[in-house]
GROMACS .gro file of C-alpha atoms in nm:
model
  165
    1MET     CA    1  -1.223  -3.451   1.862
    2LEU     CA    2  -0.851  -3.531   1.831
    3TYR     CA    3  -0.935  -3.901   1.845
    4ASN     CA    4  -1.188  -3.859   1.561
    5ASN     CA    5  -0.930  -3.672   1.351
    6TYR     CA    6  -0.678  -3.950   1.411
    7ASN     CA    7  -0.929  -4.218   1.305
    8GLN     CA    8  -1.021  -4.021   0.994
    9ALA     CA    9  -0.653  -3.987   0.899
   10LEU     CA   10  -0.600  -4.362   0.941
   11ARG     CA   11  -0.902  -4.437   0.719
   12ILE     CA   12  -0.770  -4.204   0.448
   13ILE     CA   13  -0.424  -4.362   0.460
   14THR     CA   14  -0.572  -4.711   0.443
   15SER     CA   15  -0.819  -4.641   0.164
   16ASP     CA   16  -0.624  -4.390  -0.047
   17GLY     CA   17  -0.274  -4.531   0.004
   18PRO     CA   18  -0.298  -4.797  -0.270
   19GLU     CA   19  -0.453  -4.546  -0.512
   20LEU     CA   20  -0.170  -4.303  -0.445
   21GLU     CA   21   0.094  -4.570  -0.511
   22SER     CA   22  -0.081  -4.666  -0.836
   23ALA     CA   23  -0.095  -4.301  -0.951
   24LYS     CA   24   0.273  -4.250  -0.861
   25THR     CA   25   0.369  -4.549  -1.073
   26GLN     CA   26   0.158  -4.441  -1.371
   27LEU     CA   27   0.286  -4.084  -1.360
   28ASN     CA   28   0.645  -4.181  -1.278
   29ILE     CA   29   0.647  -3.976  -0.957
   30GLN     CA   30   0.889  -4.045  -0.672
   31ASP     CA   31   0.847  -3.976  -0.300
   32GLU     CA   32   1.111  -3.703  -0.335
   33ASP     CA   33   0.886  -3.526  -0.587
   34LEU     CA   34   0.597  -3.528  -0.343
   35GLU     CA   35   0.819  -3.388  -0.068
   36LYS     CA   36   0.952  -3.119  -0.301
   37TRP     CA   37   0.598  -3.021  -0.403
   38ARG     CA   38   0.490  -3.008  -0.039
   39LYS     CA   39   0.777  -2.768   0.041
   40GLU     CA   40   0.694  -2.553  -0.261
   41GLU     CA   41   0.329  -2.542  -0.161
   42ARG     CA   42   0.418  -2.446   0.197
   43HIS     CA   43   0.646  -2.168   0.068
   44TYR     CA   44   0.378  -2.047  -0.175
   45PHE     CA   45   0.113  -2.024   0.096
   46SER     CA   46   0.350  -1.863   0.346
   47THR     CA   47   0.426  -1.582   0.097
   48LEU     CA   48   0.078  -1.556  -0.051
   49GLY     CA   49  -0.049  -1.201  -0.030
   50LYS     CA   50   0.287  -1.061   0.073
   51GLU     CA   51   0.459  -0.818  -0.157
   52PRO     CA   52   0.834  -0.767  -0.153
   53GLU     CA   53   0.933  -0.476   0.072
   54GLU     CA   54   1.073  -0.279  -0.222
   55HIS     CA   55   0.734  -0.293  -0.399
   56THR     CA   56   0.559  -0.177  -0.085
   57LEU     CA   57   0.805   0.110  -0.042
   58LYS     CA   58   0.769   0.218  -0.406
   59ILE     CA   59   0.391   0.219  -0.371
   60ALA     CA   60   0.418   0.425  -0.052
   61TYR     CA   61   0.659   0.662  -0.230
   62VAL     CA   62   0.420   0.720  -0.521
   63GLU     CA   63   0.129   0.773  -0.282
   64ARG     CA   64   0.331   1.025  -0.080
   65LEU     CA   65   0.436   1.208  -0.398
   66ARG     CA   66   0.070   1.238  -0.495
   67GLU     CA   67  -0.022   1.359  -0.146
   68LEU     CA   68   0.267   1.606  -0.153
   69ARG     CA   69   0.149   1.753  -0.482
   70ALA     CA   70  -0.202   1.798  -0.340
   71ALA     CA   71  -0.061   1.947  -0.018
   72GLU     CA   72   0.150   2.195  -0.217
   73GLU     CA   73  -0.157   2.304  -0.410
   74LYS     CA   74  -0.355   2.341  -0.089
   75TYR     CA   75  -0.075   2.545   0.067
   76LYS     CA   76  -0.054   2.776  -0.237
   77SER     CA   77  -0.429   2.829  -0.224
   78ALA     CA   78  -0.433   2.893   0.153
   79ASN     CA   79  -0.134   3.126   0.127
   80ASN     CA   80  -0.296   3.324  -0.155
   81LEU     CA   81  -0.619   3.358   0.043
   82PHE     CA   82  -0.425   3.477   0.345
   83MET     CA   83  -0.214   3.727   0.148
   84ILE     CA   84  -0.505   3.889  -0.035
   85ALA     CA   85  -0.733   3.912   0.269
   86THR     CA   86  -0.821   4.277   0.335
   87PRO     CA   87  -1.092   4.415   0.559
   88ASP     CA   88  -1.388   4.573   0.381
   89ASP     CA   89  -1.421   4.865   0.615
   90ALA     CA   90  -1.269   4.992   0.936
   91SER     CA   91  -1.572   4.989   1.165
   92THR     CA   92  -1.539   4.809   1.499
   93GLU     CA   93  -1.785   4.536   1.407
   94THR     CA   94  -1.609   4.445   1.087
   95TYR     CA   95  -1.268   4.477   1.250
   96ALA     CA   96  -1.346   4.189   1.487
   97SER     CA   97  -1.494   3.991   1.202
   98ALA     CA   98  -1.194   4.063   0.976
   99LEU     CA   99  -0.954   3.973   1.256
  100SER     CA  100  -1.133   3.642   1.305
  101GLN     CA  101  -1.123   3.574   0.930
  102THR     CA  102  -0.753   3.662   0.914
  103ARG     CA  103  -0.671   3.431   1.205
  104LYS     CA  104  -0.872   3.154   1.045
  105ARG     CA  105  -0.688   3.194   0.714
  106GLU     CA  106  -0.351   3.211   0.890
  107THR     CA  107  -0.434   2.887   1.076
  108GLU     CA  108  -0.538   2.716   0.752
  109ARG     CA  109  -0.216   2.836   0.586
  110ARG     CA  110  -0.004   2.714   0.879
  111HIS     CA  111  -0.174   2.373   0.883
  112ALA     CA  112  -0.127   2.337   0.508
  113ASP     CA  113   0.240   2.435   0.547
  114GLU     CA  114   0.292   2.181   0.828
  115ARG     CA  115   0.124   1.907   0.626
  116ARG     CA  116   0.339   1.989   0.323
  117ASP     CA  117   0.654   1.983   0.539
  118GLN     CA  118   0.560   1.646   0.693
  119LEU     CA  119   0.495   1.493   0.352
  120THR     CA  120   0.826   1.631   0.224
  121ARG     CA  121   1.004   1.459   0.515
  122ASP     CA  122   0.818   1.135   0.439
  123VAL     CA  123   0.916   1.152   0.071
  124ILE     CA  124   1.280   1.217   0.159
  125GLN     CA  125   1.283   0.926   0.402
  126LEU     CA  126   1.140   0.692   0.138
  127GLU     CA  127   1.391   0.818  -0.118
  128GLU     CA  128   1.671   0.732   0.122
  129ARG     CA  129   1.534   0.384   0.188
  130LEU     CA  130   1.487   0.315  -0.183
  131GLY     CA  131   1.817   0.471  -0.286
  132ILE     CA  132   1.649   0.727  -0.513
  133ALA     CA  133   1.896   1.000  -0.599
  134ARG     CA  134   1.658   1.216  -0.803
  135ARG     CA  135   1.291   1.263  -0.712
  136TRP     CA  136   1.052   1.089  -0.947
  137THR     CA  137   0.823   1.307  -1.154
  138PHE     CA  138   0.472   1.216  -1.254
  139SER     CA  139   0.601   1.132  -1.602
  140SER     CA  140   0.911   0.933  -1.505
  141PRO     CA  141   0.908   0.564  -1.605
  142GLU     CA  142   0.956   0.446  -1.245
  143PHE     CA  143   0.662   0.653  -1.127
  144LEU     CA  144   0.440   0.531  -1.410
  145GLU     CA  145   0.533   0.168  -1.344
  146ALA     CA  146   0.456   0.197  -0.973
  147ALA     CA  147   0.132   0.385  -1.046
  148LYS     CA  148   0.029   0.107  -1.284
  149HIS     CA  149   0.101  -0.149  -1.012
  150ILE     CA  150  -0.116   0.048  -0.768
  151THR     CA  151  -0.402   0.054  -1.019
  152GLU     CA  152  -0.372  -0.320  -1.083
  153ARG     CA  153  -0.358  -0.394  -0.711
  154THR     CA  154  -0.667  -0.181  -0.649
  155TYR     CA  155  -0.848  -0.364  -0.930
  156GLU     CA  156  -0.749  -0.706  -0.792
  157THR     CA  157  -0.861  -0.606  -0.443
  158ALA     CA  158  -1.197  -0.494  -0.581
  159LEU     CA  159  -1.234  -0.825  -0.766
  160ASP     CA  160  -1.150  -1.018  -0.449
  161LYS     CA  161  -1.418  -0.825  -0.259
  162LEU     CA  162  -1.672  -0.896  -0.533
  163GLN     CA  163  -1.591  -1.266  -0.528
  164LYS     CA  164  -1.649  -1.276  -0.153
  165LEU     CA  165  -2.004  -1.142  -0.194
   0.00000   0.00000   0.00000
């Protein structure tokens, strides 16, 4: 196989070499230009599909802020359900049922609280890495710009998937 590749390369050099020299002359292209273009192409393909780390961190930050907002709402809801839970009547059957319901609501509230705390730590860590002194709000220009980038990236990814079909 390697031998066949070598022979094919020699044939291309022999047959296309004169055409390349003619095109270089007509277009006033030097060997240095070809080398420069080869390096640019190599760099382009090596970075293709890679976003700068700051972009990636900003996207992660916006996603965590959204998750944090949802987690805070879930915690408020779970906490309210836990706080207003009262047994309907004091019989022994309903006491066991009410106790089970109370434990279930307390567990849901605790899980929601732990999730909210974890997301808060994640947001703080991202703020430190990005050098954000004041937390972005959902209406701040930085947030809106990053959210727009997320939407565009999602759209481009969907287009890529469609093109692969």
